Every structure is written in C-alpha cells, then in structure tokens.
C-alpha cells in the first residue's frame, strides 16, 4: 500500500484550520453530535465546550410532547447497540422556549432536528421553527412512520420523503439550511437522495440507524419494548460510508454529513474521503462523552500528517480514479 | 462545590474478592471530592478494540479525596456478563476510563432522626457512605442487609461497625434470618421509629420497601437500577414512570433525575410500560 | 426480566436431540456452514467432523471458472469484515466432478450454492446440478448483478429474484429442496421473500452480506479491489435477526435458515426464536474453524437449560404475544 | 506423520522484546511436531468480546516438541495495529487460541548444496529453523539479514551461530552495510555459488530477490505475506497471481498453496490485480 501525501509534506497540527462551511453555515470543526445522542446539549457541557465543537444536533423533536416507548429501550450488540426510544421529548414549543435559547446563549451552533408523523406535522414544525431565532440549520428526520400512509416510513419512499422535506422547506426562511436525514433501509439510497434534494434540501445527513432486532434468550421474547430498534455504532460504519460514497458519486456537489459509527479521527477522515463535508457522532458519545472534541483533534493530526491544511481539501478524494494516485 | 461529573482516566489500585462480589478500587483524580452518597460511576469496559461500547454503571461504595494513593473511588460488583467479567479481570495499574460522579444522591434528613438503610446484595455498597453522613448529622443508623445466600451479602461486618443495629436476611438461611429484607423490615421500622428508610437493591426489593414504607407512613428513598446506555442523561434509555411535583406522570431518566427517587413517586407496578395518562403517551406509532 | 421455562424444568443435554428437518432434508444439527466461508468443505475437515454438522453449504459456484476480484479482498471492520471476493471458483463442471463427490463420500450433507449473471445462467446451473447425484439441497445466491438488466442485483428486485429462482427450479428434481438466499439491501424484504417462494423456492436463507465500503486513510482510496464489499459478522446480526423475524411474522410456515453473525449457541437460539429452523455460520468460521460443532453443542446446552428437547420446539417462539409469557 | 493443522488453546509462556519486535512463546500442544520451516500459525486476538474477529498470521520462528514446558511455538512480531498490540500486551499464562501449523513449508534441496537465506525485518524469523534443517542435510548456509534500522533486524547473533557467513544491511547504516539486502545479494550469490535462495520479508523485497535469482539462474523460494481472513483456505482473500505447472496463471491462495512459492512462478508485478489471461478472468461484473 502506498501513502499518498497529496498536499506536499506533513504540516504541523497548528497549520490545520478545522473550520468548514456546510450548506452556508460556518462550523469551527466538522465534528458534530448526532441527533438523539446528545439530548439538547446541556448534559454534555461538563465534558465538552459546546461552543467549540462543530454543532450540536438536537434530539428530534415532534410537535407535541412524547413519552416514548416502554423500556427496555436499548440493547448492546457487537460494536453497536439497538435503540427504540420512540422520540421521547417535550414537543416543539417547550423545546424552542427552553432548550434552544440555552444552546444559543452558550455560543453553540444549534442544528435542530425535527420529526413528524404526517405531512401536516412536518409543515407545522417548519413554521414554528422558521419563526424562531437562533437556529443554525434544520435537520429533518424522515425515518418516522407516516400515520396517513399505513405507517410506511417517509424515508423509505422517495416521493413521501420529498413531500416531508418540502413541507418543512415551505415554513422556514430560504437561507436556513435544511439537511434531510436519510435511512439506509432502502434498495436505492441515491434515488431518495436526489428526490429530497429536488424537494428543497440544502444537504443530506447519512445515515440514520438501520432496522434491527434482538431476542432475549432468557425471556424468549424480543428485548426491546418496541420489538424492533435502530442499529447504530461502529458496526454499521461500513454501511454509512458506502451510502455517503454512493451519493457523492452520483451528486458530487451535494453537501453531505456522514454519520454512523464514527469513533476516531481516522473514521472521520474516512467519511470525508468518501464525500462527506462533516460528520456526526452518535453512539460513541455514550462511550466517550468528550468524543466530538477528541475526534476533531485526532482529525487535525491525521490531516496534518498527510500534509493537508483543511478538511475541505480531502472531501471526496477517494473518488479520484486510481491512476491519479502515484504508486 | 463543583458537583459536575468528570471524565478521567482511572487506574486500578486493586480488585479483591468479597464473597461473590468483586471490590474494585480506582485512582480517579477529582471524582471523590464531588461524590455524595448514592452517586454512581460509569466505567468504559473492554478497552479500545472491544465490541462493548456502552459504559457500565456502578454505585460508589467509597470515595476518598487525597488518600494515600490520591483520589480513589471504590465500587462493589457482581460478575453478570462480559463487561463485569472484564472488570473482574483487571490488575493493578490497568487503565479504566471513569465518568462520574453521576446521578442525584440520597437526600439527607434535616433533623437528627433515626434512619433505616436497606441493602439487597451489592446494593448495600452505597449505604456505608450514607451511614457515615447520617451519623455526622446525629441520625442513628439501623441497617438491614439481605441476599440470596451468605456469599451474596455485602458489608455485614462493616455494617456492625457503622450502624446501631443490623438485621441480616438470606433466602437460604445461610446467615441471619431466613427470608428477605421485607420480612424483617416491619419489625425494624417499629423498633426504631425511623421516619425514613433508604434502600438500594433489585427493583423487586425496592418496590416492596417503598410499598411497606408508604403503609407505615414513612418516607422512602430508593436507588433504582435501570439499563443505561449513556449514564449522563443524553440517550433516554433509562427511564421509568415517576409522578412529578405537579402530579403528572412522566417518563423520567434515572441517570440524571435518579438513581435515587422518593419511593412513593415511582410507579413501581408500571415500570417497563408507559402507563396511560403519562405526559406524551403515544397516540401514533412512534418513529426512531 | 423473567425466565420462561416453556417445557417444564431443565433437561440434561443428552435429552436434547439436535436433529431437524429442513424443507424435507434431515440435518443432524441445525448448524451449517455459510456459503463462501467454508470453500467446499475440505479445508475444514482437520477441525470438524463434516458428517456430524448440519450441512456444508459450498461457496457459490458459477457456470464457468472465475478468477474473482483483485486484492485486497477483505478488510476487518468492528465486529465484522468486508469482502469482495468476486465469486472466485472452478465453475460448475469442475465443482461437480471434483468437490461434490469428495463431500458426499465423507457423509456430509452438501448444500450446493449457485450464482449466475443472467437468467440463462441460472437455468443452465439448475440443469447441470439437477442431473448430478448427491446434492442435499440447492441454495440460490441471487445477490449477483444481472448483466442483462444494467447490473441490477437480482435479489434487490422481487420480479428478477423470482425469475432467477424459477429458472433454477425448472432444472432440478421436484423433491430437491431449493433455498433462495436473500439480500438485506432492500426496502421490503417480505415482498422479495413472498415473491421467491411463489416462484418455487422451498425455503429461504437470510441474509447475505449488506453492502459496505471502507477507505484506507493511508492510500486515501477504497481498501477493496472491488471498491464496495459485503459486510458480515456479528456486527450485522441484529439486522439478520430482524429479517428472519419479519419474514417469519408474515409467512410462519416458510422454512428459514438464519445467517449473519452467529458466534455462539445463544446467537443460534436467537435466530431460532425469531423463526429460523436452522442457522449458518460464516465469518465466525474465520475466527473459529470448529465453530459449527461448538455452536451446536452450546445450543444443546441452551435448549437443555430451558427444558427443551429439540430445536424445533423453539422455532418462532419469540413471536408469541407477550401475554402468553408468565411474568 | 500427520501434518494437518490443529486448533488448540495456547498459553503464553513469555513475551519478550527483541529490538523493535516482540518474541512470543506459546505452549500449544501438538503443533510443534507437525511444524516444518516456513509454516505459520494464525492466532485469535482480543478475547471473546473483541471487535477483532480475524486471526493474525505469524511465521513460526521455533517449534519445540516436548520441551521443558511441553510443546511450544514461538513467533516474532512487530506491533502493526490493534491485534499485534494486544498480543504484545499478553502476560504469562494468558490464553491465546492457536491454529497451526498452516501453509506449505520451504522445499528442501535434495543435494547438499550451499543455500542463501534472505530475511527482511521479522522475515528472518522462519529462516533459523530452515537453516537447521539445511545443515542437517549437509547444505552450507549463508544468511543475508536486512532491516530499516538496527532495531528492525531480527536474529543477527543467532545467524552468526547458525550460518557460515552472514551479511547484514540497514537502510540507515546503523548496522552492517548501508542499503538493502538486494544490494549485497549479488555478491553473496557469486561468492557462495548457491543454486537456491530462500527469502522471507516484505513483498517488495521478495520481488527483488526473485528477480535477481532469476537473473542469476538460481532457484528462489519466497514466503509471501498477503492479507488473510481465515488462514486455512476457506475464504479466498489471500490470493495472488501464480503461474501453474500447466503454464496458466491462476489466482492462488497463499495460505494453503503458499505462503512459500517458487519465486519465478509469482507474477510479482501483477500482485493486487487479476492479470489478463488469468483463468476465469472477469468478463461480467462480479457478484458478492
Ligand atoms: C445506577 C446503577 C448502579 C449500579 N450499581 C451496581 C453496583 O454497585 N454493583 C453491581 O454489581 N452492579 C451495579 N449495577 C448493575 C451493573 O451496571 C450491571 O450489572 C452491569 O452493567 C452488567 O454489565 P455486563 O457487561 O456484565 O452484563 P451484560 O448483560 O453483558 O451487559 C449488557 C448491557 O446491559 C446493561 N445491563 C445489564 N445488566 C444491567 C443492570 N442490572 N443494570 C443496568 N444495566 C445493565 C449493561 O450496562 C450493558 O449495556 C448498577 C446499575 C445501575 C444502573
Ligand atoms: C503468512 C504470514 C506470515 C506472517 N508472519 C509475520 C511475522 O512473523 N511477524 C509479523 O510481525 N508479522 C507477520 N505477518 C503479518 C501479520 O499478520 C500482521 O502484521 C498482523 O496481522 C497485523 O495485525 P494488526 O491487528 O496488528 O494490524 P491491523 O492493521 O489492525 O490488522 C487489520 C487486518 O489486516 C490484516 N493485516 C494487516 N497487516 C497485514 C499484513 N502485513 N499481512 C497480513 N495481514 C495483515 C490483519 O490480519 C487484520 O485482519 C505475517 C502475515 C502472513 C500472511
Ligand atoms: C439512542 C439513540 C437515539 C437516536 N435518536 C435519534 C433521533 O431522535 N433522531 C435522529 O434523526 N436520529 C436518531 N438517532 C440516530 C443517530 O442520530 C445516528 O444517525 C445513528 O445512531 C448512527 O450514528 P452512530 O453510529 O454514530 O450512532 C438515534 C440514535 C441512538 C443510538
Ligand atoms: C469471505 C466471504 C465470502 C462469501 N461468499 C459468499 C458466496 O459465495 N455466496 C453466498 O451466498 N454468500 C457468500 N457470503 C455471505 C455469507 O454466506 C453470509 O451470508 C454472510 O457472510 C453473513 O453471515 P456471517 O455474518 O455469518 O458471515 C460470503 C461471506 C464472506 C465473509
Ligand atoms: S442512561 Fe442515557 S439518559 Fe439515562
Ligand atoms: S486466508 Fe482464507 S483462503 Fe487464504
């Protein structure tokens, strides 16, 4: 194997500027938290300077308060976990009144994740969010069942996915970036990606969890209160990198945020090379609550060792035809 | 004093057997001075190439700020699955990543009233630090320790040193009274006239203790043990239904709003469900 | 959590008869090797009594000899691996002349896996196999690109999947069991399952690998010679169990073979509880070449502890309504 | 004699440093007596809850049947990534699951001819057992050991004891001749008149040695190092293009048909590709 030092000899870490611009938003580092794995940021503040990480993506909030699903809500799996939280949360109004201002006051970039059970709900969420100051970007979680369409998950159908995205888009200011968060549980993720971009997304977050199930050999029944759950963690990283790769190959100009099993700076680099502009850390936060800071610093070192001065320089680099690499 | 949790690279000072349990002492700078009785630590297990990502939660047994070996934190644990097996296998000087102290500790009485402390199995571990604080406040301490067998009792000798009276139960009769803590608790409550009972142990025991306390018109403080993915409040896995000050039932995180709850607030029979009427209880099929 | 002892107190291991009948074939244990992870059996014989394990599923063989893809052909991932072997093999005739007889002579049950690049190839493979004695069952690997349909993978389209299966079915004797091996990389696996059963499959093997990709942070290029690869191992077990669960819920009478990350007897039990009649071991063979024997014995102990006398007693048990379980 | 590989629970006897390398001795019943020079073992790493599933391959340095501690197998390794780091961290009595001996060993000359043995880095490890077997057959042994630095040479002292002549090279000149093995090999071949050269080391070195041997009309036997998932021949990951007896190029498994190949048979320049004309070379897009 050959080491490619694309940008001339190694730089020193201090030569690397980790700042990136994602769909128009400046982020001091390309490493954010993933939705549902950082609540609304507050609980991570003992471990992290929230203003210094890329962004805080908040737990997907719905229109009304939600109790979530019965416990058990999680089960550890090899190099990952399954969860079925069921989007427990305070509802959008309480979120905007209480959680968002807290984040904004701390100087964090708040990427607000929203989720709806119908197109009407997405539209209403968009309107309320659109009227609220302090939002850096909106992430639309479309991995929810559509109650008006036999519970079919929005993200699993390009048409419904697009409708959910445009419902939100209509409510928010034109210049507010909208990231559509895709599910890997589809035959063809590129079609869904193209469809939501067409519908007004400014970029894509990939991937949400993939559907899994675990059975408790003692109770002889599914472990999770919700029966199935979402699989996450390093176990699914190769799947997430593949999704980013496929979408970047088809639509190289679309801003992509990679998420799925990021644990180290090398993992973050892998996502960037596949075509992501930034990454999110989910499950690994449970292992290491200071991971967004650590991973950003590790990424700085990885970039520096390879002679790069900015994360943007490596975005999509692995797509170069093999001939381009000196051997 | 700063009570915020820390994340530190701990070092193993010792791992000893204690009956069926393991007693682990970690050097963990800064954690001890922030610790109050009832708090817990979340330990990363298995090392960097482990397939186990989630931290394991353990009640803090003892925390010593600037002891002979620096700041130490001690936990007592049973080997349950792979994570605890890995911990049991640690040797002196090995590294263990520690997050703590976590959770809301036991609330202490403002008056020097007698207190009953009930521990089931390794659940007695956090009660000794509590007993010390209570004694400092002039509260007479009475302990009830139970376990399936003698080897599953923890701290009986220490209890005899730190409490005025100690009642011991084992299910197989290998030590103390044959039976469960709940069988001797009415007598202890009657004898001591304690207005408050503190409990830590399996959920079934807590539920029984909380019920009995309510019957006797006594306050109870129960440290629960729910399956936790993060331990710090960000994942929402560790919830149980709790009646709030406003009378409404909410699914409440046991890692940050617990692990200690007032016994009468927890809907013990509804743990593992979302009882009807809970704030936000589902009307539509939930997403991920 | 409650321990359910459905069949009265624990039995002793010797009371458990591991034999199962799968789509008409008797297997001494429900634990087989997975295709592509045991070659044609021979190399495992130092570690295993091949006649005593459930079956040997051979590496998917194509019509002609295949060189496979360039190296690197694998990369380790957290609790799993990616492979892009590219179906290297000797071609069906050499396989039937040399590998199959060897297995048959040793008293192993040979489940022959075949893969084609077109419907014509599947049909021809079926004919040649159908004329060959000693085959216990045929497994049709449909996770191959269809050269006649823009390289679309057969398994990703219910119609093409069914055509491949019926092409093989026509060539083989009526009573020769045909297992269709499904890919998890579809929006709705139940539809594909129903479609291939309709087309003449006797049962289903689930799951093949899921598509993944890894990038080498040193070469800044995809690790695998084939760029993308198949993700396998315990990492994907929750996904495999979910697929088995969904299909068993929809079609409880269909014989299912569970595969994906089986490492222990408890894992095997999990698949049975979800609805599988048997399991296969793939990637874990690389970790432990004697795994099919070990896992079967561990399964025996798990069954015995719970008072069961046969693997069949637990098939699909986790689907019982929660009320049925004593608490 | 039964040469089939075994799978055994090995126990660590010792792990010592040897320059930049680690020297691991395992008690592995039965493996030693089946071992011939050039064979390797595949070790499971990380324990039962490890995220690392694949075994790591190591050439056997020494194998002693019924020594003082029973049957032992020794390997010499560099810490490369997490698996080798885990191995380096083992302590006496730890368990390591061993599969071996694996692979086709070096072929020995039928006549007592002089032989040149070339080792790059830890690649010299399997050459000492080979040297012993060669000496037993009356073949004078000459060794060439190279490494990037002195600390990346293995076994120079042992070579001086077991070979008639030893040439050492380092790239930084910290020991022996400054340069690579290939720089001194022509002289050694000329001086010894050896009709065969054995080589183990990085692929680049093997390619150079095989090329030079061919130029000099000398046989070469090269032990290759390809990425392996199973080590036993079932996964088809470890292939490289090799010209067979029938003149056709096939993608051949280096774990069972190697790791030792005749140098002129390997298409060194085509490693990492499927050269046109290879048996079964692709015409259609391949499946999984
Ligand atoms: C606040 C709190 C305090 C605790 N204090 C102690 C203590 O002082 N001593 C002690 O022995 N144990 C204590 N436990 C239980 C301890 O956390 C589990 O025994 C341990 O996590 C099991 O890990 P494992 O890898 O051995 O088991 P596995 O079953 O392999 O663990 C798999 C997963 O399930 C979770 N899990 C399994 N059992 C439990 C459980 N009983 N409670 C919570 N999570 C569980 C694990 O954390 C892990 O994520 C406490 C738990 C909590 C929540
Ligand atoms: C036949 C053979 C003999 C070998 N003999 C020795 C020896 O005597 N001493 C020694 O130090 N090393 C030897 N190696 C290389 C050794 O196997 C690797 O260094 C080791 O597998 C790296 O594991 P890791 O977990 O530290 O690295 P990682 O990079 O984390 O490993 C990741 C994966 O890649 C594989 N891999 C990485 N590097 C190599 C490599 N160079 N060769 C093959 N697979 C690799 C690993 O097996 C693993 O599956 C030999 C390899 C082969 C094939
Ligand atoms: C406990 C948990 C809760 C999650 N909740 C949400 C959520 O509310 N909204 C969302 O879009 N994704 C949610 N996710 C998915 C993550 O944001 C992320 O997409 C996924 O876990 C993959 O990343 P990871 O492997 O880094 O965890 C959740 C994941 C976990 C583990
Ligand atoms: C190296 C390798 C080669 C494989 N080759 C085949 C194959 O030829 N045909 C096939 O149907 N599946 C093939 N598979 C998929 C496995 O049979 C199995 O479905 C998958 O790996 C999931 O099981 P596991 O997690 O136990 O490995 C292969 C898997 C691996 C790892
Ligand atoms: S354990 Fe994560 S919120 Fe309590
Ligand atoms: S390593 Fe599996 S066939 Fe060689």
GROMACS .gro file of C-alpha atoms and ligand atoms in nm, chain A residues 34-37 59-60 81 83 85 87 113 139 141 181 207-209 232-234 236 259-262 280-284 286, chain B residues 235 288, ligand 3:
model
   64
   34UNK     CA    1  -2.575   1.319   1.616
   35UNK     CA    2  -2.941   1.363   1.685
   36UNK     CA    3  -3.075   1.168   1.979
   37UNK     CA    4  -2.732   1.111   2.124
   59UNK     CA    5  -3.276   1.513   1.963
   60UNK     CA    6  -3.554   1.502   1.704
   81UNK     CA    7  -2.646  -0.108   2.001
   83UNK     CA    8  -3.243   0.154   2.050
   85UNK     CA    9  -3.659   0.536   2.233
   87UNK     CA   10  -3.873   1.001   2.016
  113UNK     CA   11  -3.376   1.803   1.433
  139UNK     CA   12  -3.226   1.855   1.018
  141UNK     CA   13  -3.558   1.322   1.043
  181UNK     CA   14  -3.158   1.273   0.714
  207UNK     CA   15  -2.728   0.760   0.782
  208UNK     CA   16  -2.997   0.708   1.039
  209UNK     CA   17  -2.995   0.373   1.220
  232UNK     CA   18  -2.606   0.211   1.539
  233UNK     CA   19  -2.239   0.231   1.624
  234UNK     CA   20  -1.911   0.127   1.462
  236UNK     CA   21  -2.265  -0.002   1.079
  259UNK     CA   22  -2.286   0.964   1.050
  260UNK     CA   23  -2.262   0.605   1.159
  261UNK     CA   24  -2.003   0.463   1.393
  262UNK     CA   25  -1.752   0.746   1.396
  280UNK     CA   26  -2.169   1.345   1.344
  281UNK     CA   27  -2.100   1.128   1.645
  282UNK     CA   28  -2.386   0.931   1.794
  283UNK     CA   29  -2.345   0.607   1.983
  284UNK     CA   30  -1.978   0.669   2.054
  286UNK     CA   31  -2.219   0.705   2.517
  562UNK     CA   32  -2.985   0.889   2.545
  615UNK     CA   33  -3.693   0.601   1.554
 1233LIG     C1   34  -3.023   0.629   2.142
 1233LIG     C2   35  -3.032   0.688   2.005
 1233LIG     C3   36  -3.131   0.781   1.977
 1233LIG     C4   37  -3.140   0.835   1.850
 1233LIG     N1   38  -3.237   0.930   1.826
 1233LIG     C5   39  -3.241   0.989   1.703
 1233LIG     C6   40  -3.332   1.094   1.677
 1233LIG     O1   41  -3.406   1.136   1.763
 1233LIG     N2   42  -3.333   1.149   1.555
 1233LIG     C7   43  -3.249   1.107   1.455
 1233LIG     O2   44  -3.253   1.163   1.346
 1233LIG     N3   45  -3.160   1.009   1.477
 1233LIG     C8   46  -3.155   0.950   1.599
 1233LIG     N4   47  -3.062   0.852   1.622
 1233LIG     C9   48  -2.971   0.812   1.513
 1233LIG    C10   49  -2.837   0.883   1.524
 1233LIG     O3   50  -2.850   1.023   1.512
 1233LIG    C11   51  -2.742   0.833   1.414
 1233LIG     O4   52  -2.798   0.865   1.288
 1233LIG    C12   53  -2.719   0.684   1.419
 1233LIG     O5   54  -2.717   0.640   1.552
 1233LIG    C13   55  -2.590   0.643   1.351
 1233LIG     O6   56  -2.480   0.707   1.408
 1233LIG     P1   57  -2.388   0.644   1.524
 1233LIG     O7   58  -2.347   0.510   1.476
 1233LIG     O8   59  -2.278   0.741   1.542
 1233LIG     O9   60  -2.476   0.633   1.644
 1233LIG    C14   61  -3.051   0.795   1.749
 1233LIG    C15   62  -2.952   0.702   1.778
 1233LIG    C16   63  -2.940   0.648   1.904
 1233LIG    C17   64  -2.832   0.548   1.931
   0.00000   0.00000   0.00000
